[in-house]
Tab-separated table of C-alpha atoms and ligand atoms in Angstrom:
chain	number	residue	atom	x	y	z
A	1	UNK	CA	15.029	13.213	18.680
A	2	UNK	CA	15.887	16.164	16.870
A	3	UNK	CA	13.589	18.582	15.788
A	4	UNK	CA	14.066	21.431	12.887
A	5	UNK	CA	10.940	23.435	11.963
A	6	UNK	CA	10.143	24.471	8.671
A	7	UNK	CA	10.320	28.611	9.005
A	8	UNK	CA	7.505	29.490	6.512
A	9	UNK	CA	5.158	26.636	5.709
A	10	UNK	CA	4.155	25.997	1.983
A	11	UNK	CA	1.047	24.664	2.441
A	12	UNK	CA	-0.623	28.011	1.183
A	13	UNK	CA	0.145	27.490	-2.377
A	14	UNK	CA	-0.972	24.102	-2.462
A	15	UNK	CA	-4.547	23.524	-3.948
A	16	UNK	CA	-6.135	20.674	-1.839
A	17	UNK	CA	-9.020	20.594	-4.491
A	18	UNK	CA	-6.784	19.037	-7.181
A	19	UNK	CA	-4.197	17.120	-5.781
A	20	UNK	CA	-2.038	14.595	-8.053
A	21	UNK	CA	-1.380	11.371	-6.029
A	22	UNK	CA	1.477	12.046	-4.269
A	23	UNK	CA	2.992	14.631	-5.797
A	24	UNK	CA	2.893	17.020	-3.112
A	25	UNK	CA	4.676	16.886	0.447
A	26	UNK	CA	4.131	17.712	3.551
A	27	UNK	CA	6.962	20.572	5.204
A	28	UNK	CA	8.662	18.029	7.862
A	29	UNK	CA	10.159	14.787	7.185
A	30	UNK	CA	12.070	12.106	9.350
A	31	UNK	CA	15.299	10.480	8.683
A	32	UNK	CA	17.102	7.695	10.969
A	33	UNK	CA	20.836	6.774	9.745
A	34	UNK	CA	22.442	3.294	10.668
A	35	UNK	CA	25.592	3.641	10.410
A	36	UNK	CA	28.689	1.656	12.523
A	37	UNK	CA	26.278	-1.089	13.231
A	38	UNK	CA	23.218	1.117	14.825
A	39	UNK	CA	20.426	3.170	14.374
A	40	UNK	CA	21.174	6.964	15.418
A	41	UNK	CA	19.362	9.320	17.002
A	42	UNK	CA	16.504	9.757	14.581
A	43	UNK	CA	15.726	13.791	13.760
A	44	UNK	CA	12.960	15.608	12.348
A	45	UNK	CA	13.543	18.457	9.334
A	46	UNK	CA	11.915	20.865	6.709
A	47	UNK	CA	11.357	18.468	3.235
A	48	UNK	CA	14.244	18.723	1.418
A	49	UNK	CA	16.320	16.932	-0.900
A	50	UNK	CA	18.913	14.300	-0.124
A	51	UNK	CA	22.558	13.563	-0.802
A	52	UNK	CA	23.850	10.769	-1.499
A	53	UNK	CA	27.128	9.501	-3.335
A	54	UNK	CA	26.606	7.929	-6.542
A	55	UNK	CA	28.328	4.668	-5.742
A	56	UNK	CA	25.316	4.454	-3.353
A	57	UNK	CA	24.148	0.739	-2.583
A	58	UNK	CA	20.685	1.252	-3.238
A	59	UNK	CA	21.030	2.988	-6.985
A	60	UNK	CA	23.097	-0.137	-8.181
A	61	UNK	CA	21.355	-3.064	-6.020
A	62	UNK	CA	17.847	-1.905	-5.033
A	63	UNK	CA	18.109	-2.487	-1.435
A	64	UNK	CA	15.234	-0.626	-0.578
A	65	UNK	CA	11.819	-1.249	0.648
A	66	UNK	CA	8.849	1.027	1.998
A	67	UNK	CA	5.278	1.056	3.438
A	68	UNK	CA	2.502	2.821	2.390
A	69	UNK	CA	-0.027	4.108	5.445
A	70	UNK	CA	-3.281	7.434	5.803
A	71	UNK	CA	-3.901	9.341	8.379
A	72	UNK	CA	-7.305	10.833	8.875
A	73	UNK	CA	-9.306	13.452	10.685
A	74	UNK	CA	-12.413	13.271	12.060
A	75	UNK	CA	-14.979	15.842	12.375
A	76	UNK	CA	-13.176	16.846	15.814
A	77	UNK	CA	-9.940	17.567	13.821
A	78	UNK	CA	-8.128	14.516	15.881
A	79	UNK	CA	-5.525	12.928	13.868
A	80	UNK	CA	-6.069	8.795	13.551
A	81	UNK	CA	-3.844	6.364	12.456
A	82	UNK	CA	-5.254	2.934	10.826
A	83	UNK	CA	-3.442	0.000	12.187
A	84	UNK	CA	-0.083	1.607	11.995
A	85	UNK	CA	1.606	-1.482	13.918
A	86	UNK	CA	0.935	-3.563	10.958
A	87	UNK	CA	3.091	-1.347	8.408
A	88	UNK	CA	5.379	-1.241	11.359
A	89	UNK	CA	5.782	-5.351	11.525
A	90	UNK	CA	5.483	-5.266	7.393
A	91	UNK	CA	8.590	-3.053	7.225
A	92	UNK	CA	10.853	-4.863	9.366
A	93	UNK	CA	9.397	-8.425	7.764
A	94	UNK	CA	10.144	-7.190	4.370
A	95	UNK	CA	13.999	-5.308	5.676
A	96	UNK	CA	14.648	-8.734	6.929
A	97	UNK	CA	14.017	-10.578	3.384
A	98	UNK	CA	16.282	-7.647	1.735
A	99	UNK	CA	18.736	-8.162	4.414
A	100	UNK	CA	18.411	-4.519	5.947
A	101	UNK	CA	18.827	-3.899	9.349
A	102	UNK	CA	15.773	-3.707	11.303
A	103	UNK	CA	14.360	-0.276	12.423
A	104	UNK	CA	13.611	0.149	16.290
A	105	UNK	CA	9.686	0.308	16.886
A	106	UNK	CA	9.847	3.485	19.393
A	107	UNK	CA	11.779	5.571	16.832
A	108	UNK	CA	9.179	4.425	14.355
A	109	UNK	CA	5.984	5.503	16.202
A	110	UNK	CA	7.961	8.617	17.856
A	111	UNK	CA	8.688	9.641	14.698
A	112	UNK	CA	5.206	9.219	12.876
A	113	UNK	CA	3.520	11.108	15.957
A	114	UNK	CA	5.992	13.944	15.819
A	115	UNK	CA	5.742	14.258	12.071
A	116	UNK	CA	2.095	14.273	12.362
A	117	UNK	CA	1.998	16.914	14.974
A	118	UNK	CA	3.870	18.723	13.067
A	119	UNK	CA	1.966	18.863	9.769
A	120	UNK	CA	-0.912	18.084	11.097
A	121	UNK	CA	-2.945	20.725	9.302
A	122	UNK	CA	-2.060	18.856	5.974
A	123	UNK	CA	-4.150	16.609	7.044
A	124	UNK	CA	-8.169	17.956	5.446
A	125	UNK	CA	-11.085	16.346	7.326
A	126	UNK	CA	-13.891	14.645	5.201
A	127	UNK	CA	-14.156	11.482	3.539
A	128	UNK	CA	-11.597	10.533	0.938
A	129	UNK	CA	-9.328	13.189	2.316
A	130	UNK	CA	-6.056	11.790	3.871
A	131	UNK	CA	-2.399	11.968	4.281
A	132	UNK	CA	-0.448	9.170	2.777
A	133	UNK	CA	1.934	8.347	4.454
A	134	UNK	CA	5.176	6.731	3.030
A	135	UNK	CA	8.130	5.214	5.013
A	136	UNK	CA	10.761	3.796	3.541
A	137	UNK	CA	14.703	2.472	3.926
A	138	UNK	CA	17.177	2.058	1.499
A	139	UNK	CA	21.186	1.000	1.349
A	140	UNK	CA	23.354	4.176	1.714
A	141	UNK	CA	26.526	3.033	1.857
A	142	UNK	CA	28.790	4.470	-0.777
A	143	UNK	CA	29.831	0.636	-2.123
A	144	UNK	CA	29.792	-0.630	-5.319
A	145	UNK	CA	30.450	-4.281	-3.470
A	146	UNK	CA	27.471	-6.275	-4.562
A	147	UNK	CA	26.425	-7.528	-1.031
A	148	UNK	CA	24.222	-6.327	1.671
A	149	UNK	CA	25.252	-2.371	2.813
A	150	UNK	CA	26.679	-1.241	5.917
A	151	UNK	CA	24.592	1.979	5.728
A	152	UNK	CA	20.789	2.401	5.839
A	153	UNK	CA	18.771	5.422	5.673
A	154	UNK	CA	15.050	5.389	7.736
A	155	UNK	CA	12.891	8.262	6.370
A	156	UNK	CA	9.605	9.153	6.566
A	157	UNK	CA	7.649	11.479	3.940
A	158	UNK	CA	3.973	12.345	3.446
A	159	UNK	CA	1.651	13.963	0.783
A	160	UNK	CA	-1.935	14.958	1.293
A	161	UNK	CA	-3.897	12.756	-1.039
A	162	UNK	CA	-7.679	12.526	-2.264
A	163	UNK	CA	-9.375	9.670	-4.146
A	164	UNK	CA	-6.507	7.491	-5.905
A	165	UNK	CA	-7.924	6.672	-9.238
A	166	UNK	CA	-10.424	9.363	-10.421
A	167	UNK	CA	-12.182	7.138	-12.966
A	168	UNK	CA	-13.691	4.266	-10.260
A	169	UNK	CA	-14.246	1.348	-12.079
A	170	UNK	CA	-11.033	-0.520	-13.769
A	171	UNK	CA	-10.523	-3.117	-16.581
A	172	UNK	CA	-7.719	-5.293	-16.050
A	173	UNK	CA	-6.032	-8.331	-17.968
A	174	UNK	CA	-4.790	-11.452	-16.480
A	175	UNK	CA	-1.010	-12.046	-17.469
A	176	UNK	CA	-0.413	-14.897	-19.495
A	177	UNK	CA	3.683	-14.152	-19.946
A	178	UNK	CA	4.941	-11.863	-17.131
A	179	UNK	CA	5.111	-12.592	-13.347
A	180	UNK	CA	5.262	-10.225	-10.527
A	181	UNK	CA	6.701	-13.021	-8.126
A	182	UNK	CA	7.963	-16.500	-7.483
A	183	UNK	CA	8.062	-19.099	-4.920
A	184	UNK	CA	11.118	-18.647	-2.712
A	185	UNK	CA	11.611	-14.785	-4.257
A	186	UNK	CA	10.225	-10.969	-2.346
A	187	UNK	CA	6.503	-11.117	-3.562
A	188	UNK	CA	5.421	-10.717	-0.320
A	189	UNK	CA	7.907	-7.715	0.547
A	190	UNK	CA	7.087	-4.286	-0.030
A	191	UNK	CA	10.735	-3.921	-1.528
A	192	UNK	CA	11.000	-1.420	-4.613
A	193	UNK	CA	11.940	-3.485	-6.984
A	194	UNK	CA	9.237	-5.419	-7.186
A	195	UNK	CA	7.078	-2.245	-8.028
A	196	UNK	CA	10.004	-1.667	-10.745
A	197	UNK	CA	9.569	-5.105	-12.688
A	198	UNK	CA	5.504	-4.550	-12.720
A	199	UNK	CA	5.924	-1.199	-14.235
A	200	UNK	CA	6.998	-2.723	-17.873
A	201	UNK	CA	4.149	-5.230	-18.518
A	202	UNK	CA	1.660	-2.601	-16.808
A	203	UNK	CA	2.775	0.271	-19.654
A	204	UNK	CA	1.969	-2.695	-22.337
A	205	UNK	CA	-0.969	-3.614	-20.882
A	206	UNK	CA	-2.112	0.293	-20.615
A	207	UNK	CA	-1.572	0.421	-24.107
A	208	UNK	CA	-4.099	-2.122	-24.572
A	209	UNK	CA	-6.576	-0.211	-22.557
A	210	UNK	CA	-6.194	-1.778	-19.447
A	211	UNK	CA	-5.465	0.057	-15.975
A	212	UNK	CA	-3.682	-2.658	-14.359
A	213	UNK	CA	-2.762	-6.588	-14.494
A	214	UNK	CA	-3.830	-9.280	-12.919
A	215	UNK	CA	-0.703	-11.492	-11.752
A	216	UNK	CA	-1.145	-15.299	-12.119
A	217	UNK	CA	1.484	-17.707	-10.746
A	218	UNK	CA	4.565	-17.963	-12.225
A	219	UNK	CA	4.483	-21.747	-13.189
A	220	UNK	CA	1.691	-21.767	-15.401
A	221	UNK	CA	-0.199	-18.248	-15.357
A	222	UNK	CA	-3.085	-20.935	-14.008
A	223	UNK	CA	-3.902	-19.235	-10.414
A	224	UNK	CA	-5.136	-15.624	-9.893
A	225	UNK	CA	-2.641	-13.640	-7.051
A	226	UNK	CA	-3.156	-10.174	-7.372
A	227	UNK	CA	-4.367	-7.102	-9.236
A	228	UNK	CA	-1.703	-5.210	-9.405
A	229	UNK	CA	-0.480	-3.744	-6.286
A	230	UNK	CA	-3.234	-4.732	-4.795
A	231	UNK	CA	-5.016	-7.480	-3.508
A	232	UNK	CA	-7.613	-9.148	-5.264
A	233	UNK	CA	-11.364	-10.721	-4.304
A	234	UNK	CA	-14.273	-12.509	-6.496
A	235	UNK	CA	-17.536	-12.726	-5.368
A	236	UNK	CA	-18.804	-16.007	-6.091
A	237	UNK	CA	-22.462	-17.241	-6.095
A	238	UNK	CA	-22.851	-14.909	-2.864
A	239	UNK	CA	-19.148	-15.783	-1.185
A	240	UNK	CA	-16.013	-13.931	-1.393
A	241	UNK	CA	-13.104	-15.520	-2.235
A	242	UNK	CA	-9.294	-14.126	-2.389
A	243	UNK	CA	-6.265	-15.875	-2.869
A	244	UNK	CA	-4.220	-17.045	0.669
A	245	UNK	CA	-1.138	-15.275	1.444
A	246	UNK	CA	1.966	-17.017	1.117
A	247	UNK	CA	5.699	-15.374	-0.564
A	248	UNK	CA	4.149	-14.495	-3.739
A	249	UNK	CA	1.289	-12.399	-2.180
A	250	UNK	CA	1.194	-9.433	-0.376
A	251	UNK	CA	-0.256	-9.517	3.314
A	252	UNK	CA	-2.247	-6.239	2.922
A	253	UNK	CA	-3.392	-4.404	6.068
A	254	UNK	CA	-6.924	-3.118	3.501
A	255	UNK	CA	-7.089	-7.244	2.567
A	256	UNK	CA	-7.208	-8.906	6.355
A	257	UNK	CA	-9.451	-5.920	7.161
A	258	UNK	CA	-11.840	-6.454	4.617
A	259	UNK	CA	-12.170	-10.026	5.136
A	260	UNK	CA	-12.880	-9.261	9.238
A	261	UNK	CA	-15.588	-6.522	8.081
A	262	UNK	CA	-17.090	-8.877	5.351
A	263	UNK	CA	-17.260	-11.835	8.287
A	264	UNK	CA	-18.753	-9.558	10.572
A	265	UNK	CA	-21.354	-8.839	8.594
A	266	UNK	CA	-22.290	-12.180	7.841
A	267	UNK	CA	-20.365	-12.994	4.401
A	268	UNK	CA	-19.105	-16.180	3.798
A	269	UNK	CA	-15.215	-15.564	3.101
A	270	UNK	CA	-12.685	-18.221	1.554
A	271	UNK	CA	-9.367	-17.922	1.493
A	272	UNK	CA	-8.025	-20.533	-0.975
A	273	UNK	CA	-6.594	-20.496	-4.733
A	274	UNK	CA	-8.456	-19.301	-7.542
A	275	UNK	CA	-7.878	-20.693	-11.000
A	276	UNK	CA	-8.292	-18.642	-14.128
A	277	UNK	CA	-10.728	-21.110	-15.494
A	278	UNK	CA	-13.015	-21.165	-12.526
A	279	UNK	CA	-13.846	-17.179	-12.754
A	280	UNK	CA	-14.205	-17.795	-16.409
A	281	UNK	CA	-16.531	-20.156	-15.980
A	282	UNK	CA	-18.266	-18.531	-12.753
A	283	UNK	CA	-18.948	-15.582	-15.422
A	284	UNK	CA	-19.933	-17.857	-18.122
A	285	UNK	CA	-22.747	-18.917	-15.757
A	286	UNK	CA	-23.814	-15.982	-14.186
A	287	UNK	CA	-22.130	-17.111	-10.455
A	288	UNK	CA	-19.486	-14.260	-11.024
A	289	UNK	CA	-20.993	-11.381	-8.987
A	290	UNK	CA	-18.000	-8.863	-7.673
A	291	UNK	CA	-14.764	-8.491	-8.625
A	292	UNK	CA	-12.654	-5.845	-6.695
A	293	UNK	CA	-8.730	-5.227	-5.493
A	294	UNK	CA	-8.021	-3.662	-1.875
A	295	UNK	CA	-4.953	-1.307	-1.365
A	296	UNK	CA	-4.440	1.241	0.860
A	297	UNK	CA	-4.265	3.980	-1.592
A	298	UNK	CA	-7.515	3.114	-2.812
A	299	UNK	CA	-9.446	1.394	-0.229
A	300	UNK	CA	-11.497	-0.844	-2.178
A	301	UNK	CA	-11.885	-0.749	-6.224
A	302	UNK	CA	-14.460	-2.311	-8.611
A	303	UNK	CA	-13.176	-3.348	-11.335
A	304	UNK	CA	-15.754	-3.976	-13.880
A	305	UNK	CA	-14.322	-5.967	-16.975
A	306	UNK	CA	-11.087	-8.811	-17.329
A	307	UNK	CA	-9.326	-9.843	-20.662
A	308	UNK	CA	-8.147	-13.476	-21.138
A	309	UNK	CA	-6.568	-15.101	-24.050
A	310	UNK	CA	-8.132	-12.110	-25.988
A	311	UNK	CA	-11.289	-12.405	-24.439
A	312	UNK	CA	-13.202	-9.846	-22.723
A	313	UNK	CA	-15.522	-10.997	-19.567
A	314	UNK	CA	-17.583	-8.050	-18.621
A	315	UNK	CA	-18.976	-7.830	-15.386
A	316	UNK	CA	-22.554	-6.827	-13.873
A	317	UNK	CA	-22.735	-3.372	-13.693
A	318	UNK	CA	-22.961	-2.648	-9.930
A	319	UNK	CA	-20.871	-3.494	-7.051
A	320	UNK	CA	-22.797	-3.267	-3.807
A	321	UNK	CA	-20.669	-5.663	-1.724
A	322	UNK	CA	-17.669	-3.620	-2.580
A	323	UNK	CA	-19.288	-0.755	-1.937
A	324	UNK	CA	-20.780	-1.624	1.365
A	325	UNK	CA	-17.409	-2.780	2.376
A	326	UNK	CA	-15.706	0.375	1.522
A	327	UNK	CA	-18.376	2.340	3.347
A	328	UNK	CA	-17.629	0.406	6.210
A	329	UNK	CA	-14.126	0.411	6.530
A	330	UNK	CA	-13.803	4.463	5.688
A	331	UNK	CA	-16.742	4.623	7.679
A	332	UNK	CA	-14.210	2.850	10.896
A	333	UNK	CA	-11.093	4.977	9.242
A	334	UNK	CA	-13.092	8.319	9.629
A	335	UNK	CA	-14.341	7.955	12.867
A	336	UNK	CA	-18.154	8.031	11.671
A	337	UNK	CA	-18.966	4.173	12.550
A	338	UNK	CA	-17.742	2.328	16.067
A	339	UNK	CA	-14.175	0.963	15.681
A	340	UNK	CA	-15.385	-2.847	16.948
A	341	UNK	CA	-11.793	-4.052	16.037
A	342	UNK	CA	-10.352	-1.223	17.805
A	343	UNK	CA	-8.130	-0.426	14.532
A	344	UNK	CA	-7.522	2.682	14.882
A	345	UNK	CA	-4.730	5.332	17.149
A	346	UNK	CA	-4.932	8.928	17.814
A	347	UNK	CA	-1.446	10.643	17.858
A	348	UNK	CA	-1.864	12.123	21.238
B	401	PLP	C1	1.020	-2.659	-0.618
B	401	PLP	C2	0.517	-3.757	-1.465
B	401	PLP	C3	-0.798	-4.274	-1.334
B	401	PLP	C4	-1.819	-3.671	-0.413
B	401	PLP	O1	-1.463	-3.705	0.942
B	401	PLP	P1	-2.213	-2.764	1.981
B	401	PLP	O2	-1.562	-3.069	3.264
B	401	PLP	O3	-3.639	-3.141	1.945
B	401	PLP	O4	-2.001	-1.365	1.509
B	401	PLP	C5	-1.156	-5.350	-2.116
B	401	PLP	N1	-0.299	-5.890	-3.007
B	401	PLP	C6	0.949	-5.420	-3.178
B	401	PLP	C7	1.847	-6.072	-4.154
B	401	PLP	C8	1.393	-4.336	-2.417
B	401	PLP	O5	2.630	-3.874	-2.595
């Protein structure tokens, strides 16, 4: 691998007290081409900006998708790593759907341990404090030809982040016309478009008041999926209950890990399909204890009211199971409480 160093780093006019979600970037960044049918050398260089042609694939056919990963110090100032080999299978399971070549696992982890190394004092210990990390691939190929590109471009980029939403608690209301996926369609891909189509029915439903949507099934808006862009859980009469994965849900890293923690600690979990009507009536009755989406950006959020069919269901105020579950997995992320799963990797 290549390796170009920044000359003077940046990171002394950036005010880690008041960051915007990323909006800031580290000084290093790594880029893989595939071009004649491989992946190159992969190299390492200062941030900068890219060129591409404008016939280029991915601006006219969105053949792109990306992960989203932290990395976190502990109070030793080691550098951890959260289950990267998950974002590492996700990317090549969603490149496959998309039809993009799939990126060689030792140039992936190379890479992220080089980068890391690298900017590694980007990274601020203490809890909520992490570096997002954000790979990604998209078609290169200077074609208008509407069919998978010859040319793929591997990067990696990453921006110190705090807390993502500063507010907490969320209100959120469950579509009744839009869709984020379909049976037999990329639901379950991190590919960009996807985040594209949400971003529409999400201003609308900002409008409204809401922070985000809850996505029903695209046959009859019937079944709850997912909150957003992340995934969603109820607490029901003392068990928690999310949707199962299948290609309309994401298979988030923050959703299997929160059902392992919650398990551990004794929780009844269900994975099974959730209909609109039964949280409705859950609330109605006073069964409806929790309701909270898991992403890695946020970790775990409470979101304390839903709107259906004009109706607003306001939840107890109060989230411990949410909260004890967050605690727990930061707790494992930080290095503060025993890794039992043995989740996370140091970069040394
Ligand atoms: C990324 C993502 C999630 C969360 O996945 P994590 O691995 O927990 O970060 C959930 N839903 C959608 C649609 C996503 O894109």
């Amino acid at each position: 691998m290549k390796i170009t160093q920044i000359s003077s780093s940046k990171i002394k006019d950036i005010d880690f007290e008041n960051l915007d979600f990323g909006r800031i970037f580290t000084d290093h960044m790594f880029v893989c081409h595939f071009r004649n049918g491989k992946w190159e050398t992969p190299e390492i260089k200062p941030y900068q900006a890219l060129t591409i042609e404008p016939s280029a694939s991915v601006l006219h056919y969105g053949q792109a998708v990306f992960e989203g990963m932290k990395a976190f110090k502990d109070s030793q100032n080691k550098v951890w790593l959260f289950r990267p080999e998950e974002n590492f299978k996700r990317i090549n399971l969603s490149s496959k759907r998309l039809q993009i070549p799939e990126f060689p696992e030792a140039h992936f982890f190379k890479g992220l341990e080089k980068l890391l190394a690298l900017d590694q004092e980007w990274i601020k210990p203490g809890e909520g404090n992490s570096l997002y990390i954000r790979p990604f691939v998209f078609a290169s190929q200077p074609s208008v030809q509407a069919s998978a590109a010859g040319e793929y471009i591997f990067m990696i980029i990453c921006a110190p982040v705090k807390a993502y939403y500063s507010g907490g608690e969320i209100s959120v209301l469950i579509a009744e016309e839009y869709s984020r996926a379909a049976s037999g369609g990329v639901g379950f891909a991190k590919a960009a478009g996807n985040y594209a189509a949400q971003f529409y029915p999400t201003s609308e439903a900002l409008k409204k008041g809401f922070q985000q949507i809850i996505w029903t099934d695209a046959n009859n808006h019937e079944y709850l999926e997912e909150a957003g862009t992340m995934n969603i859980f109820f607490k029901i009469n003392g068990i928690l209950v999310t949707s199962p994965t299948n290609d309309r849900i994401l298979d988030g890293i923050t959703r299997k890990s929160i059902i392992k923690i919650a398990k551990k600690e004794g929780i009844l979990v269900e994975e099974r399909p959730i209909k609109v009507s039964e949280i409705k009536e859950a609330h109605e009755s006073g069964a409806l204890e929790e309701v909270f989406g898991t992403g890695t950006a946020v970790v775990v959020l409470p979101i304390n009211s839903f709107s259906h069919q004009e109706k607003t269901f306001t939840l107890p105020k109060g989230t411990p199971l949410a909260n004890k579950l967050k605690t727990i997995l930061m707790g494992i992320q930080y290095k503060t409480l025993d890794d039992p799963f043995q989740w996370t990797r140091s970069i040394d």
